[in-house]
Backbone as CSV, one residue per row, in Angstrom:
resi,resn,N_x,N_y,N_z,CA_x,CA_y,CA_z,C_x,C_y,C_z
1,UNK,105.773,-21.373,2.546,104.415,-22.810,1.599,103.638,-22.024,0.898
2,UNK,103.140,-22.266,-0.370,101.645,-22.033,-0.929,100.785,-23.292,-0.512
3,UNK,99.725,-23.124,-0.285,98.645,-24.032,0.216,97.892,-24.396,-1.260
4,UNK,97.573,-25.361,-0.977,96.368,-26.177,-2.215,95.065,-25.483,-1.683
5,UNK,94.586,-24.592,-2.577,93.135,-23.949,-1.813,91.989,-24.340,-3.181
6,UNK,90.979,-24.562,-2.075,89.748,-25.605,-3.193,88.510,-24.384,-2.680
7,UNK,87.955,-23.777,-3.511,86.300,-22.948,-3.411,85.306,-24.552,-3.269
8,UNK,85.351,-25.851,-3.389,84.049,-26.590,-3.509,84.625,-27.542,-3.030
9,UNK,84.749,-27.270,-1.746,85.167,-28.378,-0.369,84.401,-29.306,-0.329
10,UNK,82.835,-28.809,-0.511,81.723,-29.704,-0.819,80.791,-29.892,-1.641
11,UNK,81.459,-30.086,-2.750,81.047,-30.080,-4.109,80.611,-28.974,-4.817
12,UNK,79.558,-29.810,-5.423,78.456,-28.426,-5.914,77.526,-27.769,-5.319
13,UNK,77.389,-28.372,-3.925,76.383,-27.786,-3.404,76.270,-26.462,-2.771
14,UNK,77.668,-25.976,-2.641,77.930,-24.453,-2.346,77.877,-23.805,-3.393
15,UNK,78.376,-23.596,-4.759,78.243,-22.840,-5.672,76.596,-22.710,-6.127
16,UNK,76.130,-24.032,-6.071,74.648,-23.963,-6.535,73.955,-23.493,-5.730
17,UNK,73.726,-23.577,-4.355,73.153,-22.246,-3.298,73.353,-21.429,-3.272
18,UNK,74.880,-20.704,-3.614,75.333,-19.426,-3.776,74.564,-18.884,-4.768
19,UNK,74.119,-19.524,-5.680,74.095,-19.296,-7.232,72.283,-18.907,-6.941
20,UNK,71.482,-19.335,-6.182,69.974,-19.605,-5.982,69.665,-18.244,-4.942
21,UNK,70.859,-18.169,-3.912,70.312,-17.034,-3.310,71.111,-16.059,-3.838
22,UNK,72.172,-15.819,-5.113,71.858,-14.596,-5.727,71.012,-14.250,-6.740
23,UNK,69.993,-15.487,-7.406,69.159,-15.262,-8.202,67.960,-14.808,-7.142
24,UNK,68.003,-15.212,-5.972,66.660,-14.550,-5.241,66.523,-13.313,-4.522
25,UNK,68.013,-12.688,-4.413,68.233,-11.102,-4.418,67.646,-10.484,-5.446
26,UNK,68.306,-10.847,-6.524,68.156,-9.637,-7.416,66.476,-9.985,-7.998
27,UNK,66.060,-11.383,-7.738,64.524,-11.218,-8.375,63.611,-10.390,-7.286
28,UNK,63.927,-10.356,-6.337,63.128,-9.437,-5.384,63.365,-7.943,-5.766
29,UNK,64.742,-7.873,-5.271,64.997,-6.136,-5.935,64.277,-5.968,-7.317
30,UNK,64.335,-6.582,-8.273,63.451,-6.237,-9.324,62.294,-5.959,-9.120
31,UNK,61.909,-7.121,-8.658,60.308,-6.780,-8.335,59.979,-5.639,-7.364
32,UNK,60.545,-4.786,-6.465,60.666,-4.148,-5.731,61.036,-2.739,-6.192
33,UNK,61.851,-2.491,-7.267,61.906,-1.542,-8.243,60.597,-1.162,-8.939
34,UNK,60.349,-2.290,-9.803,59.138,-2.098,-10.500,57.272,-1.613,-9.101
35,UNK,57.897,-2.314,-8.313,56.460,-1.596,-7.394,56.662,-0.135,-7.422
36,UNK,57.868,0.330,-6.826,58.121,1.764,-6.885,57.520,2.834,-7.515
37,UNK,58.181,1.918,-9.032,57.524,3.118,-10.173,56.100,2.881,-10.515
38,UNK,55.728,1.593,-9.789,54.030,1.876,-9.935,53.508,2.959,-9.007
39,UNK,54.430,2.536,-7.604,53.775,3.435,-6.881,54.336,4.606,-6.104
40,UNK,54.427,5.572,-6.644,55.665,7.326,-6.532,55.114,7.427,-5.361
41,UNK,53.819,7.159,-4.673,53.741,7.629,-3.297,54.546,6.898,-1.905
42,UNK,54.846,5.485,-2.420,55.533,4.613,-1.560,56.971,4.261,-2.333
43,UNK,57.260,5.247,-3.193,58.506,4.447,-3.893,59.635,4.591,-3.226
44,UNK,60.125,5.520,-2.087,60.987,5.253,-1.031,60.989,4.318,-0.192
45,UNK,60.161,3.460,0.306,59.921,2.076,1.228,60.341,1.047,-0.138
46,UNK,59.828,0.999,-1.155,59.748,-0.232,-2.021,61.289,-0.402,-2.712
47,UNK,61.760,0.895,-2.760,63.474,0.571,-2.883,64.608,0.352,-2.285
48,UNK,64.126,0.550,-0.812,64.846,0.469,0.727,64.594,-1.332,0.528
49,UNK,63.268,-2.017,0.288,63.556,-2.837,0.390,63.904,-3.773,-0.504
50,UNK,63.912,-3.197,-2.063,64.508,-3.764,-2.853,66.223,-3.587,-2.777
51,UNK,66.815,-2.481,-2.188,68.047,-2.497,-1.895,68.512,-3.507,-1.008
52,UNK,67.899,-3.686,0.397,67.787,-4.417,1.520,68.085,-6.049,0.628
53,UNK,67.100,-6.609,-0.430,66.969,-7.612,-0.781,68.313,-7.952,-1.848
54,UNK,68.868,-7.146,-2.694,69.936,-7.447,-3.530,71.351,-7.481,-2.732
55,UNK,71.244,-6.245,-1.871,72.394,-6.472,-0.853,72.505,-7.592,0.184
56,UNK,71.259,-8.408,0.645,71.366,-9.523,1.060,71.612,-10.907,0.682
57,UNK,71.248,-10.494,-0.801,71.094,-11.892,-1.660,72.339,-11.853,-2.045
58,UNK,73.527,-10.971,-2.427,74.915,-10.575,-2.778,75.458,-11.462,-1.813
59,UNK,75.584,-10.524,-0.298,76.173,-11.099,0.533,76.052,-12.620,1.098
60,UNK,74.765,-13.106,1.204,74.352,-14.348,1.481,75.117,-15.451,0.376
61,UNK,75.147,-14.937,-0.939,75.528,-15.762,-1.945,76.951,-15.765,-1.841
62,UNK,77.384,-14.909,-1.487,79.449,-14.783,-0.968,79.405,-15.565,0.110
63,UNK,78.788,-15.493,1.369,79.278,-16.416,2.521,78.533,-18.389,2.294
64,UNK,77.490,-18.241,1.310,77.341,-19.496,1.362,78.653,-20.208,0.169
65,UNK,79.038,-19.763,-0.788,80.190,-19.986,-1.603,81.555,-20.030,-0.584
66,UNK,81.853,-19.279,0.633,82.540,-19.596,1.540,82.862,-20.599,2.370
67,UNK,81.625,-21.076,2.520,81.450,-22.200,2.978,82.211,-23.322,2.379
68,UNK,82.410,-23.237,1.064,83.370,-24.236,0.279,84.624,-24.214,0.195
69,UNK,85.007,-23.427,0.702,86.347,-22.452,0.558,87.256,-23.169,1.785
70,UNK,88.340,-24.166,1.314,89.439,-24.494,2.286,90.594,-24.448,1.616
71,UNK,91.535,-24.275,2.952,92.819,-24.512,2.711,93.570,-25.567,2.938
72,UNK,94.410,-26.321,2.106,95.152,-27.610,2.790,96.188,-27.170,3.957
73,UNK,95.948,-27.844,4.596,96.868,-28.109,5.894,97.012,-26.367,6.900
74,UNK,95.354,-25.931,6.773,95.200,-24.769,7.334,93.773,-24.524,7.887
75,UNK,93.781,-24.172,8.984,92.083,-24.322,9.750,91.590,-22.374,9.652
76,UNK,90.349,-22.623,9.005,90.259,-20.893,8.298,88.599,-20.679,9.408
77,UNK,89.132,-19.266,10.369,88.030,-18.823,10.761,87.597,-17.115,10.394
78,UNK,86.630,-16.910,11.204,86.529,-15.409,10.402,86.600,-14.359,11.380
79,UNK,86.587,-13.019,11.363,86.471,-11.775,12.128,85.042,-11.796,12.147
80,UNK,84.429,-11.338,12.870,82.934,-11.190,13.174,82.491,-10.139,12.669
81,UNK,83.483,-9.021,13.502,83.403,-7.206,13.008,82.885,-7.184,11.592
82,UNK,84.576,-7.682,11.027,84.760,-7.347,9.760,83.046,-8.108,8.667
83,UNK,82.909,-8.955,8.910,82.055,-9.814,8.281,80.526,-9.158,8.211
84,UNK,80.309,-8.935,9.662,78.820,-7.782,9.426,79.288,-6.679,9.014
85,UNK,80.913,-6.106,9.182,80.510,-4.706,8.268,80.352,-4.942,6.842
86,UNK,80.957,-5.595,6.123,80.921,-6.071,5.136,79.203,-6.732,4.533
87,UNK,78.288,-7.006,5.363,77.099,-6.659,4.752,76.533,-5.273,4.833
88,UNK,77.282,-4.747,5.812,76.434,-3.388,5.889,77.055,-2.536,4.394
89,UNK,78.051,-3.066,4.154,78.663,-2.033,2.756,77.883,-3.013,1.560
90,UNK,77.690,-3.703,1.546,76.758,-4.338,0.477,75.341,-3.829,0.472
91,UNK,74.554,-3.634,1.481,73.417,-2.618,1.851,73.485,-1.481,1.130
92,UNK,74.308,-0.608,1.999,74.396,0.664,1.755,74.858,1.176,0.475
93,UNK,75.946,0.529,-0.348,76.281,0.702,-1.645,74.756,0.528,-2.744
94,UNK,74.502,-1.156,-2.839,73.081,-1.096,-3.507,72.397,-0.206,-3.225
95,UNK,72.042,0.497,-1.921,70.688,1.289,-1.781,71.093,2.806,-2.936
96,UNK,72.613,3.114,-2.507,72.959,4.443,-3.253,72.615,4.044,-4.690
97,UNK,72.802,2.962,-5.489,72.651,2.648,-6.793,71.654,2.354,-7.416
98,UNK,70.363,1.633,-6.631,68.822,1.314,-6.468,68.009,3.004,-6.443
99,UNK,68.657,3.476,-5.414,67.971,5.053,-5.504,68.091,5.531,-6.301
100,UNK,69.599,5.690,-6.717,69.811,6.545,-7.839,68.859,6.428,-9.447
101,UNK,68.824,5.074,-9.543,67.639,4.823,-11.020,66.200,4.771,-10.651
102,UNK,65.974,4.588,-9.534,65.021,4.783,-9.306,64.208,6.094,-9.190
103,UNK,65.060,7.274,-8.632,64.519,8.460,-8.828,64.923,9.627,-10.021
104,UNK,66.161,8.714,-10.672,66.207,9.892,-11.691,66.280,8.738,-13.064
105,UNK,65.855,7.836,-13.209,65.637,6.673,-14.146,66.688,6.126,-14.647
106,UNK,66.857,5.940,-16.307,67.712,4.960,-16.963,68.673,5.538,-17.632
107,UNK,69.051,6.738,-17.700,69.817,7.518,-18.536,71.211,6.951,-18.806
108,UNK,71.964,6.848,-19.680,73.177,6.656,-19.988,74.402,7.103,-18.931
109,UNK,73.848,8.058,-18.415,75.293,8.638,-17.396,74.501,8.103,-16.295
110,UNK,73.343,8.186,-15.628,72.832,7.861,-14.460,73.281,6.066,-14.187
111,UNK,72.793,5.314,-15.287,73.242,4.160,-15.067,74.703,3.695,-15.153
112,UNK,75.538,4.483,-15.637,76.610,4.154,-15.782,77.546,4.696,-14.719
113,UNK,76.926,6.039,-13.777,77.174,6.145,-12.520,77.092,5.538,-11.381
114,UNK,75.666,5.154,-11.229,75.032,4.098,-10.385,75.570,2.677,-10.624
115,UNK,76.010,2.067,-11.706,76.634,1.087,-11.773,77.965,0.845,-11.477
116,UNK,79.032,1.809,-11.806,80.183,1.990,-11.070,80.248,1.376,-9.834
117,UNK,79.436,2.614,-9.256,79.306,3.043,-8.059,78.796,1.586,-6.986
118,UNK,77.652,1.223,-7.649,77.623,-0.388,-6.864,78.201,-1.377,-7.334
119,UNK,78.500,-1.769,-8.573,80.022,-2.608,-8.674,81.399,-2.712,-7.979
120,UNK,81.774,-1.300,-7.691,82.726,-1.079,-6.481,82.390,-1.622,-5.422
121,UNK,81.034,-1.239,-4.793,80.470,-1.411,-3.247,80.697,-3.091,-3.199
122,UNK,79.938,-3.999,-4.597,79.610,-5.611,-4.391,81.259,-5.627,-4.535
123,UNK,82.555,-5.104,-4.936,83.485,-6.029,-4.791,84.276,-5.608,-3.718
124,UNK,84.035,-4.455,-3.334,84.636,-4.095,-2.101,84.132,-5.188,-0.770
125,UNK,82.525,-5.447,-0.797,82.203,-6.311,0.084,83.004,-7.727,-0.093
126,UNK,83.000,-8.070,-1.249,84.163,-9.391,-1.345,85.300,-9.266,-0.809
127,UNK,85.885,-8.063,-0.996,87.315,-7.809,-0.654,87.746,-8.055,0.904
128,UNK,86.420,-7.144,1.687,86.429,-7.197,2.900,85.857,-8.266,3.482
129,UNK,84.883,-8.770,3.052,84.469,-10.710,3.477,85.878,-11.229,3.305
130,UNK,86.725,-11.233,2.244,87.935,-11.974,2.423,88.906,-11.517,3.449
131,UNK,89.234,-10.406,3.655,89.988,-9.912,4.706,89.558,-10.309,6.194
132,UNK,87.987,-10.718,6.101,87.712,-11.051,7.811,88.356,-12.376,7.725
133,UNK,88.858,-12.995,6.816,89.536,-14.352,6.784,90.956,-14.814,8.009
134,UNK,90.638,-15.803,9.129,91.909,-15.554,9.617,92.427,-16.999,9.447
135,UNK,93.818,-17.112,9.208,94.392,-18.593,8.829,96.084,-18.574,9.048
136,UNK,96.723,-19.563,9.219,98.151,-19.866,9.962,98.916,-19.562,8.591
137,UNK,98.454,-18.139,7.652,99.209,-17.793,6.204,98.688,-16.480,5.869
138,UNK,99.053,-16.385,4.838,98.758,-15.090,4.420,98.053,-15.068,3.204
139,UNK,97.270,-14.230,2.673,96.568,-14.171,1.642,96.800,-13.185,0.510
140,UNK,97.380,-13.797,-0.773,97.652,-13.262,-1.905,96.983,-12.987,-3.052
141,UNK,96.560,-11.924,-3.646,95.784,-11.632,-4.367,96.850,-11.826,-6.050
142,UNK,96.383,-11.935,-7.282,96.601,-11.656,-8.470,96.189,-10.575,-9.157
143,UNK,96.687,-9.589,-9.358,96.150,-8.439,-9.458,95.113,-8.360,-11.178
144,UNK,95.682,-8.991,-11.885,94.910,-8.740,-13.049,93.346,-9.682,-13.280
145,UNK,93.456,-10.634,-12.011,92.756,-10.935,-12.043,91.400,-10.882,-10.927
146,UNK,91.962,-9.913,-9.844,91.205,-8.814,-9.109,90.690,-8.011,-10.299
147,UNK,91.148,-7.196,-10.969,90.835,-6.432,-11.675,89.553,-6.729,-12.785
148,UNK,89.592,-8.078,-13.338,89.037,-8.361,-13.952,87.366,-8.723,-13.065
149,UNK,87.646,-9.234,-12.080,86.536,-9.817,-11.047,86.041,-8.342,-10.515
150,UNK,86.488,-6.956,-10.579,85.921,-5.763,-10.318,85.008,-5.231,-11.770
151,UNK,85.440,-5.576,-13.173,85.065,-5.169,-13.907,83.844,-5.547,-14.143
152,UNK,83.863,-7.315,-13.724,82.596,-7.885,-13.815,81.421,-7.932,-12.712
153,UNK,81.978,-7.241,-11.773,81.061,-6.686,-10.678,80.399,-5.352,-11.238
154,UNK,80.905,-4.278,-11.767,80.671,-3.126,-12.313,79.666,-3.489,-13.277
155,UNK,79.802,-4.205,-14.613,78.976,-4.938,-15.176,77.966,-5.795,-14.990
156,UNK,78.109,-6.379,-13.821,76.809,-7.076,-13.396,75.557,-5.850,-12.676
157,UNK,76.430,-5.277,-11.875,75.606,-3.953,-10.911,74.753,-3.346,-12.124
158,UNK,75.403,-2.724,-13.155,75.055,-1.728,-14.387,74.020,-2.347,-14.883
159,UNK,73.689,-3.658,-15.488,72.965,-4.327,-16.156,71.715,-4.586,-14.949
160,UNK,71.779,-5.283,-13.752,70.930,-5.374,-12.954,70.202,-3.655,-12.712
161,UNK,70.962,-2.785,-12.262,70.240,-1.225,-12.255,69.638,-1.139,-13.795
162,UNK,69.384,-1.566,-14.608,69.069,-1.062,-16.116,67.931,-2.081,-16.130
163,UNK,68.027,-3.345,-15.601,66.457,-4.377,-15.672,65.706,-3.998,-14.503
164,UNK,66.222,-3.328,-13.299,65.396,-3.000,-12.198,64.442,-1.732,-12.818
165,UNK,65.032,-0.666,-13.874,63.783,0.243,-14.201,63.547,0.096,-15.516
166,UNK,63.638,-0.920,-16.136,63.694,-1.511,-17.268,62.101,-2.759,-17.792
167,UNK,62.658,-3.495,-17.065,61.972,-4.813,-17.533,60.506,-5.106,-15.928
168,UNK,59.142,-5.243,-16.505,58.570,-5.078,-15.999,57.530,-6.403,-15.025
169,UNK,57.405,-6.870,-16.493,56.683,-8.111,-16.394,57.486,-9.695,-15.467
170,UNK,56.472,-10.364,-14.940,56.722,-11.091,-14.212,57.951,-12.096,-14.504
171,UNK,57.481,-12.475,-15.687,58.525,-13.469,-16.539,59.930,-13.221,-16.871
172,UNK,59.968,-11.788,-17.399,61.191,-11.065,-17.557,62.189,-10.887,-16.820
173,UNK,61.325,-10.552,-15.346,61.660,-9.953,-14.040,62.796,-11.421,-13.642
174,UNK,61.514,-12.642,-13.786,62.434,-14.015,-13.358,63.781,-14.489,-14.364
175,UNK,63.379,-14.382,-15.568,64.625,-14.694,-16.506,65.941,-13.485,-16.154
176,UNK,65.593,-12.287,-15.851,66.907,-11.162,-15.675,67.416,-11.876,-14.465
177,UNK,66.509,-12.002,-13.156,67.380,-12.714,-12.001,68.297,-13.583,-12.614
178,UNK,67.949,-14.545,-13.043,68.723,-15.871,-13.388,70.127,-15.308,-13.778
179,UNK,69.768,-14.426,-15.059,71.281,-14.196,-15.341,72.013,-13.411,-14.336
180,UNK,71.161,-12.507,-13.869,72.245,-11.636,-12.213,72.491,-12.455,-11.994
181,UNK,72.172,-13.444,-11.281,72.905,-14.500,-10.688,74.028,-14.911,-10.929
182,UNK,73.993,-15.326,-12.448,75.317,-15.925,-12.905,76.155,-15.040,-13.007
183,UNK,76.017,-13.899,-13.282,77.107,-12.391,-13.415,77.578,-11.966,-11.887
184,UNK,76.663,-12.070,-10.860,77.022,-12.031,-9.743,77.998,-13.238,-8.817
185,UNK,77.531,-14.475,-9.283,78.192,-15.957,-8.521,79.677,-15.699,-9.391
186,UNK,79.490,-15.215,-10.843,80.611,-15.647,-11.432,81.945,-14.466,-11.302
187,UNK,81.126,-13.626,-10.833,82.312,-11.940,-9.967,83.072,-12.866,-9.005
188,UNK,82.180,-13.615,-7.867,82.519,-14.311,-6.970,83.924,-15.036,-7.064
189,UNK,83.505,-16.003,-7.923,84.897,-17.289,-8.306,85.559,-16.383,-9.101
190,UNK,85.465,-15.608,-10.047,86.579,-14.902,-10.512,87.320,-14.385,-9.765
191,UNK,86.433,-13.651,-8.479,88.144,-13.024,-7.650,88.765,-14.136,-6.515
192,UNK,88.007,-15.260,-6.764,87.981,-16.448,-5.767,89.382,-17.285,-6.682
193,UNK,89.703,-17.197,-7.821,90.837,-17.985,-8.359,92.037,-16.867,-8.306
194,UNK,91.604,-15.510,-7.881,92.810,-14.767,-7.548,93.860,-14.975,-6.470
195,UNK,93.285,-15.760,-5.524,93.702,-16.234,-4.567,94.515,-17.249,-4.448
196,UNK,95.802,-16.743,-3.684,96.521,-17.813,-3.237,96.879,-17.666,-1.700
197,UNK,97.239,-18.526,-0.557,97.517,-18.561,0.346,99.081,-19.254,0.661
198,UNK,100.181,-18.212,1.180,101.199,-18.890,1.859,101.327,-19.271,3.199
199,UNK,101.526,-20.423,3.454,101.806,-20.528,5.129,102.420,-20.007,5.805
200,UNK,101.998,-19.430,7.050,103.316,-18.851,7.930,103.761,-19.923,9.350
201,UNK,102.685,-20.439,9.434,102.798,-21.223,10.469,102.465,-23.201,10.532
202,UNK,102.517,-23.536,11.595,102.912,-24.954,11.416,101.374,-25.353,10.903
203,UNK,101.077,-26.527,9.856,100.292,-27.175,9.176,98.912,-27.598,10.233
204,UNK,98.111,-27.250,10.122,96.826,-27.589,10.770,96.385,-29.406,10.300
205,UNK,95.879,-29.998,11.658,95.896,-31.536,10.749,94.709,-31.311,10.146
206,UNK,93.375,-30.557,10.173,91.974,-30.760,9.533,92.093,-29.116,8.452
207,UNK,91.151,-29.450,7.522,90.919,-28.548,6.610,89.591,-27.733,6.985
208,UNK,88.946,-28.309,7.895,87.769,-27.328,7.939,87.517,-27.928,9.314
209,UNK,86.343,-26.861,9.870,85.563,-27.451,11.491,84.764,-27.412,11.386
210,UNK,84.018,-27.892,12.441,82.380,-28.090,12.165,82.295,-26.782,13.096
211,UNK,83.159,-25.789,13.797,82.936,-24.480,14.460,82.598,-23.596,13.423
212,UNK,83.387,-23.855,12.277,83.203,-22.666,11.401,82.217,-22.819,10.180
213,UNK,81.596,-23.817,9.764,80.328,-24.357,9.568,79.006,-23.212,10.618
214,UNK,79.377,-23.610,11.828,78.163,-23.206,13.014,78.142,-21.754,12.621
215,UNK,79.835,-21.185,12.740,79.805,-19.367,12.398,78.887,-19.059,11.508
216,UNK,79.184,-19.498,10.057,78.902,-18.966,8.912,77.227,-19.360,8.580
217,UNK,76.551,-20.005,9.224,75.491,-20.664,9.290,74.438,-19.616,10.141
218,UNK,75.255,-19.141,11.239,74.638,-18.177,12.124,74.566,-16.843,11.784
219,UNK,75.663,-16.913,11.236,75.942,-15.259,10.376,74.597,-15.368,9.120
220,UNK,74.400,-16.234,8.432,73.716,-16.467,7.180,72.267,-16.369,7.546
221,UNK,72.028,-16.532,8.700,70.763,-16.939,9.231,70.031,-15.433,9.200
222,UNK,70.314,-14.230,9.755,69.563,-13.138,9.312,69.539,-12.515,8.204
223,UNK,70.096,-12.682,7.424,70.312,-11.906,6.222,69.098,-12.758,5.468
224,UNK,69.033,-14.492,5.930,68.286,-15.158,4.884,66.751,-14.985,5.498
225,UNK,66.716,-14.483,6.632,64.958,-14.821,6.820,64.489,-13.128,6.526
226,UNK,65.548,-12.027,6.534,65.118,-10.847,5.920,64.991,-11.036,4.293
227,UNK,65.398,-12.104,3.754,65.281,-12.277,2.063,63.921,-12.748,1.840
228,UNK,63.519,-14.105,3.347,62.161,-14.634,2.974,61.078,-13.921,3.586
229,UNK,61.434,-12.650,4.395,60.000,-11.618,4.887,59.519,-10.997,3.368
230,UNK,61.155,-10.361,2.731,61.158,-9.619,1.540,60.193,-10.155,0.349
231,UNK,60.394,-11.720,0.773,59.661,-12.441,-0.589,58.132,-12.536,-0.296
232,UNK,57.746,-12.753,0.987,56.407,-12.950,1.768,55.885,-11.391,1.181
233,UNK,56.107,-10.155,1.522,56.053,-8.817,1.107,55.737,-8.953,-0.305
234,UNK,56.430,-9.128,-1.068,56.270,-9.135,-2.379,55.174,-9.949,-3.190
235,UNK,55.080,-10.923,-2.728,54.139,-12.639,-3.348,52.554,-11.667,-2.568
236,UNK,52.761,-10.850,-1.859,51.252,-11.029,-1.216,50.906,-9.176,-1.520
237,UNK,51.828,-9.046,-2.388,51.173,-7.310,-2.479,50.455,-7.551,-3.558
238,UNK,48.959,-6.655,-3.149,48.014,-6.452,-3.924,48.479,-6.525,-5.769
239,UNK,49.476,-5.621,-6.189,49.780,-5.509,-7.537,50.117,-7.150,-7.868
240,UNK,50.961,-7.464,-7.036,51.670,-8.779,-7.294,50.262,-10.054,-7.851
241,UNK,49.752,-10.268,-6.667,47.916,-10.931,-7.081,47.626,-10.734,-7.686
242,UNK,47.281,-9.220,-8.790,46.343,-8.976,-9.739,47.626,-9.276,-11.016
243,UNK,48.428,-9.025,-11.340,49.340,-9.612,-12.257,49.480,-8.231,-12.681
244,UNK,50.478,-8.445,-13.877,50.924,-7.303,-14.702,50.376,-6.523,-15.881
245,UNK,49.173,-7.318,-15.870,48.906,-6.771,-17.691,48.912,-5.664,-17.343
246,UNK,48.089,-4.713,-16.598,47.523,-3.114,-16.568,48.971,-2.337,-16.769
247,UNK,49.834,-2.917,-16.386,51.096,-2.383,-15.988,52.051,-2.328,-17.143
248,UNK,51.823,-3.485,-18.411,52.529,-3.426,-19.675,51.918,-2.820,-20.495
249,UNK,50.853,-1.623,-20.533,50.557,-1.085,-21.117,50.807,0.214,-21.193
250,UNK,50.026,1.375,-20.616,50.774,2.726,-20.908,51.283,2.998,-19.264
251,UNK,50.996,2.284,-18.375,51.899,2.617,-17.280,52.965,2.786,-17.595
252,UNK,54.017,1.692,-17.981,55.405,2.254,-17.893,56.085,3.215,-18.397
253,UNK,55.355,4.089,-19.509,55.889,5.173,-19.624,56.342,6.426,-18.632
254,UNK,54.277,6.433,-18.456,54.263,7.611,-17.090,55.397,7.086,-15.649
255,UNK,55.301,5.957,-15.402,56.071,5.893,-14.334,57.606,5.985,-14.538
256,UNK,58.103,5.635,-15.632,59.370,5.903,-16.198,59.811,7.738,-16.568
257,UNK,58.778,7.952,-16.732,58.690,9.601,-17.132,58.904,10.385,-15.524
258,UNK,58.143,9.777,-14.592,58.163,10.320,-13.420,59.486,10.076,-12.664
259,UNK,60.099,9.250,-12.965,61.306,8.531,-12.156,62.280,9.620,-13.174
260,UNK,62.269,9.973,-13.952,62.767,10.769,-14.727,63.637,11.924,-14.295
261,UNK,61.941,12.542,-14.147,61.814,14.190,-13.667,61.200,14.091,-12.032
262,UNK,61.638,13.470,-11.187,61.026,13.544,-10.020,60.410,14.737,-9.117
263,UNK,60.894,15.973,-10.039,60.195,17.190,-9.532,59.150,17.356,-10.043
264,UNK,59.068,16.771,-10.900,57.799,17.164,-12.171,56.558,17.190,-11.374
């Protein structure tokens, strides 16, 4: 029997909170990448912080959204190992894309490569997180919708990486992070429309449990703290405190040239 599936068990709370976390991760990633271009001697550290911020933001977005996922007639739980593995995948793959554009610039070939790899990684994180679900049924996916969600992930990743090395002012970065939040959250909910659940066991009385909510909140605590720490580091960085006026002049061309030709 095919069960009724909802992604909005708690109404608009989960999609709005998920979107805000995606924006936070994207915004921090953009600012960290800008800092890496301004400070070549500390580039690796800023790129690493940006990668972790984007990865944690995407992963946190996913599992906040999953708090609103419910299957009528079935209890849902998660495998902790696969859940944490999906976080590691998100951070590692995003790091590959961010470091690639951070050191080699935003040439079309670099962006295409980094965006494709990162987008596939984001999609892998999403579907690995879905594979962590335990319920008295089996999950099935509509192939075409899955392909569309992967295409959105690649497009969003490419745009985010381009913005990371091309947008430098604070307000432009904030605007770009809002757009990236829409793209990343859109990828998630597009992927979720591909899901159907076929019950294979006896129906459960409840459709959600306090235990599941507690599990997800505990899992989210670590990445959320990481994002807060990253935000504090970015906000109190001297360059942020002084503003971007000098960066908007001659500095961008020199920094981007250095990123495109690291050996010079």
